[in-house]
Amino acid sequence: MTDKELISLLLNNKTREKGFSLLAHTYKEKIYWQVRHMVLSHEDANDLTQDIFIKIFQNIDSFNHDSSLSTWIYRISLNHTLNFLQSKSQKHKSSLKTLEDTMLDNLKSDKYFDSSEIELKLQKAILSLPEKQRLVFSLRYYDDMPFKEMEEILKTSQSTLKSTYHFAVKKVEEMLLDEEKNKISFPH
Amino acid sequence: MKTRNNPFKVPENYFDSLEKDILSKVGQASKKQYFFPKAKQMLKYAAVILLFVAIGGTIWWNIPKKTTTTQDQMAITQVKSDPKPTSIATKIEEVEQNKTIDKVIANPTKVKKQEKELNEDKLELSDDELEYLEYYLNEDVLTDYLTYND
């Protein structure tokens, strides 16, 4: 089903339920993984994914066809995720540990994470990146998102995104250099 | 879903249950979405009514109250002190009488001329006509006039 057909189902009150069922079926996994790679915890990712779909449902009438439906959905998803992380970071300010340290500690005991030493080191390196670099790195490295699509979602030029990704990769590589440099390869 | 080097896992059949959870939550949100616009609309009407009441009250509160002037107070005192308040008809009558007196005082020659013409025509007035004249002419002025003509 094309985006156009899906939108026409979503914008019609009689077919909205069916349209939304199709939309959830199509996008649930992609949204979940985008969120999960940013928040790391399965529980948080699960809650956020459901919230994102509610947000999509509540705002579907405001979809104005300026971008594709998928771009609009991913933009909502990323904004919601970043807001969640910022809010969590604010709440975490009074704590002695940083949010990143807490996330890493939780990851170690997470049964839904392959907590091998090298994976934990990689996550530690990724968590040390500034937010924008971490987002771009995550979308490119884990979700294999083309820079063209990223440009539309983040409203940032492809050249800037490529440069951001390049710096992020360099930093992560530097951190892993002493450890398992040869075990991880990054796409260029 | 194609992902690279993904160390993250999910519970078994997680995505099937996720879809059900999403649709269930969206169904609940849909019911809320149906109810809240109505509540919002009612709140809007209530707010508009309150606004009008507030504006009306403010205007009413700030209108300068009509104060009683000295003249009004005098008139009130006069009315209160008058044991037999004069009726409007009597007042009009008094005003008419005063006008007649004013005419006579202002132009006695004209009145005299009219009287002379009446005499010349030897007009004889009936009792009713005389009574009518007496009624509209002040007694004192008439007496003065008659004295003056004598």
GROMACS .gro file of C-alpha atoms in nm:
model
  338
    1MET     CA    1   0.000   0.000   0.000
    2THR     CA    2   0.134   0.342  -0.094
    3ASP     CA    3   0.162   0.635   0.146
    4LYS     CA    4  -0.110   0.814  -0.052
    5GLU     CA    5  -0.357   0.527  -0.007
    6LEU     CA    6  -0.269   0.499   0.359
    7ILE     CA    7  -0.322   0.872   0.413
    8SER     CA    8  -0.660   0.864   0.240
    9LEU     CA    9  -0.764   0.580   0.474
   10LEU     CA   10  -0.638   0.771   0.779
   11LEU     CA   11  -0.810   1.097   0.687
   12ASN     CA   12  -1.149   0.934   0.638
   13ASN     CA   13  -1.337   0.880   0.968
   14LYS     CA   14  -1.496   0.558   0.839
   15THR     CA   15  -1.165   0.397   0.740
   16ARG     CA   16  -0.940   0.560   0.999
   17GLU     CA   17  -0.926   0.255   1.224
   18LYS     CA   18  -0.827   0.027   0.938
   19GLY     CA   19  -0.575   0.283   0.815
   20PHE     CA   20  -0.420   0.312   1.156
   21SER     CA   21  -0.397  -0.062   1.195
   22LEU     CA   22  -0.204  -0.074   0.866
   23LEU     CA   23   0.014   0.217   0.974
   24ALA     CA   24   0.101   0.050   1.306
   25HIS     CA   25   0.177  -0.275   1.123
   26THR     CA   26   0.407  -0.098   0.877
   27TYR     CA   27   0.599   0.133   1.111
   28LYS     CA   28   0.598  -0.033   1.455
   29GLU     CA   29   0.934  -0.209   1.421
   30LYS     CA   30   1.121   0.078   1.259
   31ILE     CA   31   0.997   0.325   1.520
   32TYR     CA   32   1.070   0.086   1.805
   33TRP     CA   33   1.429   0.033   1.693
   34GLN     CA   34   1.495   0.402   1.634
   35VAL     CA   35   1.373   0.472   1.985
   36ARG     CA   36   1.549   0.175   2.141
   37HIS     CA   37   1.888   0.272   1.998
   38MET     CA   38   1.852   0.611   2.158
   39VAL     CA   39   1.703   0.521   2.498
   40LEU     CA   40   1.867   0.174   2.521
   41SER     CA   41   1.613   0.030   2.766
   42HIS     CA   42   1.343  -0.201   2.626
   43GLU     CA   43   1.082  -0.078   2.877
   44ASP     CA   44   1.137   0.286   2.787
   45ALA     CA   45   1.138   0.206   2.416
   46ASN     CA   46   0.814   0.012   2.451
   47ASP     CA   47   0.636   0.299   2.633
   48LEU     CA   48   0.771   0.563   2.398
   49THR     CA   49   0.673   0.367   2.086
   50GLN     CA   50   0.313   0.345   2.207
   51ASP     CA   51   0.311   0.716   2.298
   52ILE     CA   52   0.449   0.803   1.954
   53PHE     CA   53   0.168   0.613   1.780
   54ILE     CA   54  -0.091   0.792   1.993
   55LYS     CA   55   0.071   1.122   1.898
   56ILE     CA   56   0.061   1.025   1.531
   57PHE     CA   57  -0.307   0.932   1.560
   58GLN     CA   58  -0.395   1.257   1.738
   59ASN     CA   59  -0.211   1.471   1.484
   60ILE     CA   60  -0.287   1.288   1.160
   61ASP     CA   61  -0.528   1.566   1.055
   62SER     CA   62  -0.241   1.815   1.070
   63PHE     CA   63  -0.031   1.614   0.824
   64ASN     CA   64   0.009   1.864   0.540
   65HIS     CA   65   0.183   1.661   0.267
   66ASP     CA   66   0.491   1.886   0.279
   67SER     CA   67   0.694   1.572   0.334
   68SER     CA   68   0.631   1.201   0.287
   69LEU     CA   69   0.426   1.020   0.552
   70SER     CA   70   0.730   0.821   0.667
   71THR     CA   71   0.939   1.137   0.708
   72TRP     CA   72   0.659   1.298   0.911
   73ILE     CA   73   0.628   0.986   1.130
   74TYR     CA   74   1.004   0.957   1.192
   75ARG     CA   75   1.023   1.326   1.276
   76ILE     CA   76   0.751   1.285   1.540
   77SER     CA   77   0.930   0.976   1.670
   78LEU     CA   78   1.272   1.143   1.699
   79ASN     CA   79   1.136   1.462   1.853
   80HIS     CA   80   0.943   1.261   2.112
   81THR     CA   81   1.251   1.053   2.192
   82LEU     CA   82   1.479   1.356   2.226
   83ASN     CA   83   1.223   1.530   2.450
   84PHE     CA   84   1.213   1.219   2.667
   85LEU     CA   85   1.593   1.210   2.698
   86GLN     CA   86   1.611   1.582   2.776
   87SER     CA   87   1.343   1.548   3.041
   88LYS     CA   88   1.522   1.247   3.190
   89SER     CA   89   1.849   1.439   3.188
   90GLN     CA   90   1.687   1.731   3.374
   91LYS     CA   91   1.547   1.497   3.640
   92HIS     CA   92   1.886   1.331   3.668
   93LYS     CA   93   2.075   1.653   3.745
   94SER     CA   94   2.049   1.609   4.121
   95SER     CA   95   2.205   1.263   4.098
   96LEU     CA   96   2.579   1.208   4.144
   97LYS     CA   97   2.592   0.991   3.832
   98THR     CA   98   2.535   1.125   3.484
   99LEU     CA   99   2.236   1.000   3.286
  100GLU     CA  100   2.475   0.824   3.047
  101ASP     CA  101   2.642   0.633   3.333
  102THR     CA  102   2.303   0.526   3.467
  103MET     CA  103   2.192   0.414   3.120
  104LEU     CA  104   2.511   0.212   3.082
  105ASP     CA  105   2.470   0.052   3.426
  106ASN     CA  106   2.111  -0.045   3.341
  107LEU     CA  107   2.230  -0.190   3.011
  108LYS     CA  108   2.472  -0.422   3.189
  109SER     CA  109   2.186  -0.590   3.372
  110ASP     CA  110   1.941  -0.575   3.081
  111LYS     CA  111   1.832  -0.922   2.975
  112TYR     CA  112   1.739  -0.788   2.633
  113PHE     CA  113   2.093  -0.672   2.559
  114ASP     CA  114   2.392  -0.872   2.446
  115SER     CA  115   2.614  -0.744   2.723
  116SER     CA  116   2.945  -0.860   2.581
  117GLU     CA  117   3.243  -0.648   2.679
  118ILE     CA  118   3.295  -0.504   2.335
  119GLU     CA  119   2.925  -0.411   2.295
  120LEU     CA  120   2.927  -0.237   2.630
  121LYS     CA  121   3.239  -0.044   2.532
  122LEU     CA  122   3.078   0.056   2.206
  123GLN     CA  123   2.765   0.175   2.389
  124LYS     CA  124   2.983   0.369   2.632
  125ALA     CA  125   3.159   0.540   2.341
  126ILE     CA  126   2.829   0.620   2.167
  127LEU     CA  127   2.682   0.760   2.490
  128SER     CA  128   2.979   0.995   2.523
  129LEU     CA  129   2.883   1.167   2.194
  130PRO     CA  130   2.692   1.496   2.189
  131GLU     CA  131   2.317   1.443   2.135
  132LYS     CA  132   2.310   1.540   1.765
  133GLN     CA  133   2.612   1.324   1.682
  134ARG     CA  134   2.465   1.034   1.876
  135LEU     CA  135   2.136   1.065   1.687
  136VAL     CA  136   2.303   1.078   1.345
  137PHE     CA  137   2.538   0.793   1.437
  138SER     CA  138   2.250   0.579   1.561
  139LEU     CA  139   2.033   0.640   1.251
  140ARG     CA  140   2.322   0.561   1.017
  141TYR     CA  141   2.502   0.285   1.201
  142TYR     CA  142   2.209   0.087   1.343
  143ASP     CA  143   1.916   0.176   1.115
  144ASP     CA  144   2.121   0.214   0.797
  145MET     CA  145   1.925   0.527   0.708
  146PRO     CA  146   2.033   0.706   0.389
  147PHE     CA  147   2.160   1.062   0.440
  148LYS     CA  148   1.895   1.186   0.197
  149GLU     CA  149   1.617   1.057   0.420
  150MET     CA  150   1.798   1.186   0.728
  151GLU     CA  151   1.818   1.530   0.565
  152GLU     CA  152   1.439   1.543   0.529
  153ILE     CA  153   1.370   1.420   0.881
  154LEU     CA  154   1.625   1.636   1.063
  155LYS     CA  155   1.600   1.931   0.821
  156THR     CA  156   1.979   1.943   0.802
  157SER     CA  157   2.185   1.938   0.483
  158GLN     CA  158   2.338   1.611   0.373
  159SER     CA  159   2.690   1.758   0.382
  160THR     CA  160   2.642   1.862   0.747
  161LEU     CA  161   2.503   1.519   0.833
  162LYS     CA  162   2.792   1.341   0.664
  163SER     CA  163   3.040   1.558   0.847
  164THR     CA  164   2.856   1.500   1.179
  165TYR     CA  165   2.862   1.126   1.122
  166HIS     CA  166   3.229   1.138   1.026
  167PHE     CA  167   3.322   1.315   1.352
  168ALA     CA  168   3.106   1.076   1.554
  169VAL     CA  169   3.274   0.773   1.397
  170LYS     CA  170   3.619   0.922   1.462
  171LYS     CA  171   3.540   0.977   1.829
  172VAL     CA  172   3.399   0.628   1.875
  173GLU     CA  173   3.696   0.476   1.694
  174GLU     CA  174   3.940   0.666   1.914
  175MET     CA  175   3.767   0.537   2.224
  176LEU     CA  176   3.773   0.181   2.101
  177LEU     CA  177   4.123   0.197   1.953
  178ASP     CA  178   4.295   0.047   2.249
  179GLU     CA  179   4.038  -0.225   2.293
  180GLU     CA  180   3.872  -0.400   2.003
  181LYS     CA  181   3.936  -0.173   1.709
  182ASN     CA  182   3.952  -0.452   1.454
  183LYS     CA  183   3.629  -0.619   1.562
  184ILE     CA  184   3.397  -0.332   1.464
  185SER     CA  185   3.373  -0.185   1.115
  186PHE     CA  186   3.176   0.128   1.034
  187PRO     CA  187   3.000   0.201   0.704
  188HIS     CA  188   3.132   0.508   0.520
  189MET     CA  189   1.386  -0.477   0.967
  190LYS     CA  190   1.745  -0.454   0.857
  191THR     CA  191   1.975  -0.342   1.132
  192ARG     CA  192   2.350  -0.361   1.162
  193ASN     CA  193   2.532  -0.525   1.453
  194ASN     CA  194   2.226  -0.503   1.672
  195PRO     CA  195   2.306  -0.618   2.028
  196PHE     CA  196   1.955  -0.525   2.143
  197LYS     CA  197   1.692  -0.796   2.180
  198VAL     CA  198   1.317  -0.801   2.234
  199PRO     CA  199   1.087  -1.054   2.407
  200GLU     CA  200   0.948  -1.333   2.190
  201ASN     CA  201   0.653  -1.224   1.970
  202TYR     CA  202   0.701  -0.879   2.107
  203PHE     CA  203   0.604  -0.695   1.789
  204ASP     CA  204   0.269  -0.878   1.766
  205SER     CA  205   0.178  -0.773   2.117
  206LEU     CA  206   0.313  -0.422   2.053
  207GLU     CA  207   0.071  -0.379   1.765
  208LYS     CA  208  -0.221  -0.488   1.984
  209ASP     CA  209  -0.111  -0.255   2.264
  210ILE     CA  210  -0.078   0.035   2.022
  211LEU     CA  211  -0.426  -0.020   1.875
  212SER     CA  212  -0.577  -0.057   2.221
  213LYS     CA  213  -0.416   0.266   2.345
  214VAL     CA  214  -0.514   0.450   2.030
  215GLY     CA  215  -0.873   0.330   2.078
  216GLN     CA  216  -0.875   0.479   2.429
  217ALA     CA  217  -0.719   0.802   2.301
  218SER     CA  218  -0.982   0.815   2.029
  219LYS     CA  219  -1.263   0.805   2.289
  220LYS     CA  220  -1.095   1.086   2.484
  221GLN     CA  221  -1.052   1.280   2.162
  222TYR     CA  222  -1.429   1.248   2.105
  223PHE     CA  223  -1.520   1.365   2.457
  224PHE     CA  224  -1.273   1.647   2.516
  225PRO     CA  225  -1.357   1.866   2.216
  226LYS     CA  226  -1.719   1.880   2.348
  227ALA     CA  227  -1.599   1.970   2.698
  228LYS     CA  228  -1.363   2.224   2.547
  229GLN     CA  229  -1.647   2.376   2.345
  230MET     CA  230  -1.864   2.406   2.657
  231LEU     CA  231  -1.578   2.568   2.843
  232LYS     CA  232  -1.540   2.816   2.560
  233TYR     CA  233  -1.908   2.918   2.586
  234ALA     CA  234  -1.881   2.946   2.965
  235ALA     CA  235  -1.571   3.163   2.927
  236VAL     CA  236  -1.749   3.393   2.679
  237ILE     CA  237  -2.050   3.432   2.913
  238LEU     CA  238  -1.821   3.503   3.208
  239LEU     CA  239  -1.635   3.760   3.000
  240PHE     CA  240  -1.960   3.942   2.914
  241VAL     CA  241  -2.072   3.935   3.278
  242ALA     CA  242  -1.735   4.072   3.388
  243ILE     CA  243  -1.739   4.351   3.127
  244GLY     CA  244  -2.101   4.439   3.207
  245GLY     CA  245  -2.029   4.444   3.579
  246THR     CA  246  -1.725   4.665   3.532
  247ILE     CA  247  -1.918   4.912   3.317
  248TRP     CA  248  -2.210   4.919   3.563
  249TRP     CA  249  -1.973   4.970   3.855
  250ASN     CA  250  -1.795   5.260   3.683
  251ILE     CA  251  -2.105   5.451   3.563
  252PRO     CA  252  -2.121   5.779   3.764
  253LYS     CA  253  -2.424   5.765   3.995
  254LYS     CA  254  -2.683   6.046   3.948
  255THR     CA  255  -2.633   6.290   4.239
  256THR     CA  256  -2.915   6.506   4.378
  257THR     CA  257  -2.864   6.874   4.299
  258THR     CA  258  -2.953   7.157   4.535
  259GLN     CA  259  -3.249   7.245   4.311
  260ASP     CA  260  -3.379   6.891   4.326
  261GLN     CA  261  -3.345   6.891   4.702
  262MET     CA  262  -3.536   7.218   4.724
  263ALA     CA  263  -3.812   7.078   4.504
  264ILE     CA  264  -3.832   6.765   4.716
  265THR     CA  265  -3.847   6.974   5.033
  266GLN     CA  266  -4.119   7.189   4.880
  267VAL     CA  267  -4.328   6.889   4.781
  268LYS     CA  268  -4.283   6.731   5.120
  269SER     CA  269  -4.375   7.051   5.304
  270ASP     CA  270  -4.685   7.114   5.089
  271PRO     CA  271  -4.978   6.959   5.274
  272LYS     CA  272  -5.195   6.962   4.960
  273PRO     CA  273  -4.983   6.898   4.656
  274THR     CA  274  -5.110   7.091   4.358
  275SER     CA  275  -5.242   6.883   4.073
  276ILE     CA  276  -5.088   6.916   3.729
  277ALA     CA  277  -5.410   7.065   3.586
  278THR     CA  278  -5.406   7.336   3.851
  279LYS     CA  279  -5.042   7.410   3.779
  280ILE     CA  280  -5.115   7.447   3.404
  281GLU     CA  281  -5.401   7.677   3.488
  282GLU     CA  282  -5.174   7.889   3.700
  283VAL     CA  283  -4.918   7.914   3.425
  284GLU     CA  284  -5.185   8.018   3.172
  285GLN     CA  285  -5.311   8.285   3.412
  286ASN     CA  286  -4.960   8.416   3.458
  287LYS     CA  287  -4.917   8.439   3.079
  288THR     CA  288  -5.234   8.644   3.051
  289ILE     CA  289  -5.119   8.875   3.326
  290ASP     CA  290  -4.785   8.913   3.155
  291LYS     CA  291  -4.962   9.009   2.830
  292VAL     CA  292  -5.170   9.269   3.008
  293ILE     CA  293  -4.872   9.415   3.188
  294ALA     CA  294  -4.660   9.413   2.874
  295ASN     CA  295  -4.915   9.574   2.645
  296PRO     CA  296  -5.200   9.744   2.836
  297THR     CA  297  -5.288   9.965   2.536
  298LYS     CA  298  -5.371   9.669   2.321
  299VAL     CA  299  -5.590   9.524   2.589
  300LYS     CA  300  -5.760   9.860   2.634
  301LYS     CA  301  -5.819   9.881   2.261
  302GLN     CA  302  -5.972   9.540   2.251
  303GLU     CA  303  -6.199   9.634   2.536
  304LYS     CA  304  -6.298   9.955   2.356
  305GLU     CA  305  -6.380   9.759   2.043
  306LEU     CA  306  -6.595   9.533   2.248
  307ASN     CA  307  -6.782   9.831   2.390
  308GLU     CA  308  -6.819   9.984   2.047
  309ASP     CA  309  -6.976   9.673   1.915
  310LYS     CA  310  -7.196   9.677   2.218
  311LEU     CA  311  -7.124   9.322   2.267
  312GLU     CA  312  -7.319   9.176   2.540
  313LEU     CA  313  -7.169   8.875   2.708
  314SER     CA  314  -7.376   8.598   2.845
  315ASP     CA  315  -7.329   8.478   3.204
  316ASP     CA  316  -7.139   8.174   3.085
  317GLU     CA  317  -6.903   8.385   2.874
  318LEU     CA  318  -6.840   8.618   3.166
  319GLU     CA  319  -6.774   8.330   3.393
  320TYR     CA  320  -6.529   8.195   3.133
  321LEU     CA  321  -6.349   8.525   3.112
  322GLU     CA  322  -6.331   8.558   3.488
  323TYR     CA  323  -6.195   8.214   3.503
  324TYR     CA  324  -5.903   8.296   3.276
  325LEU     CA  325  -5.828   8.643   3.395
  326ASN     CA  326  -5.669   8.710   3.720
  327GLU     CA  327  -5.908   8.886   3.949
  328ASP     CA  328  -5.660   9.141   4.071
  329VAL     CA  329  -5.549   9.241   3.721
  330LEU     CA  330  -5.908   9.266   3.608
  331THR     CA  331  -5.990   9.486   3.903
  332ASP     CA  332  -5.685   9.703   3.828
  333TYR     CA  333  -5.788   9.726   3.467
  334LEU     CA  334  -6.143   9.819   3.547
  335THR     CA  335  -6.024  10.075   3.800
  336TYR     CA  336  -5.784  10.218   3.543
  337ASN     CA  337  -6.066  10.248   3.285
  338ASP     CA  338  -6.299  10.408   3.530
   0.00000   0.00000   0.00000
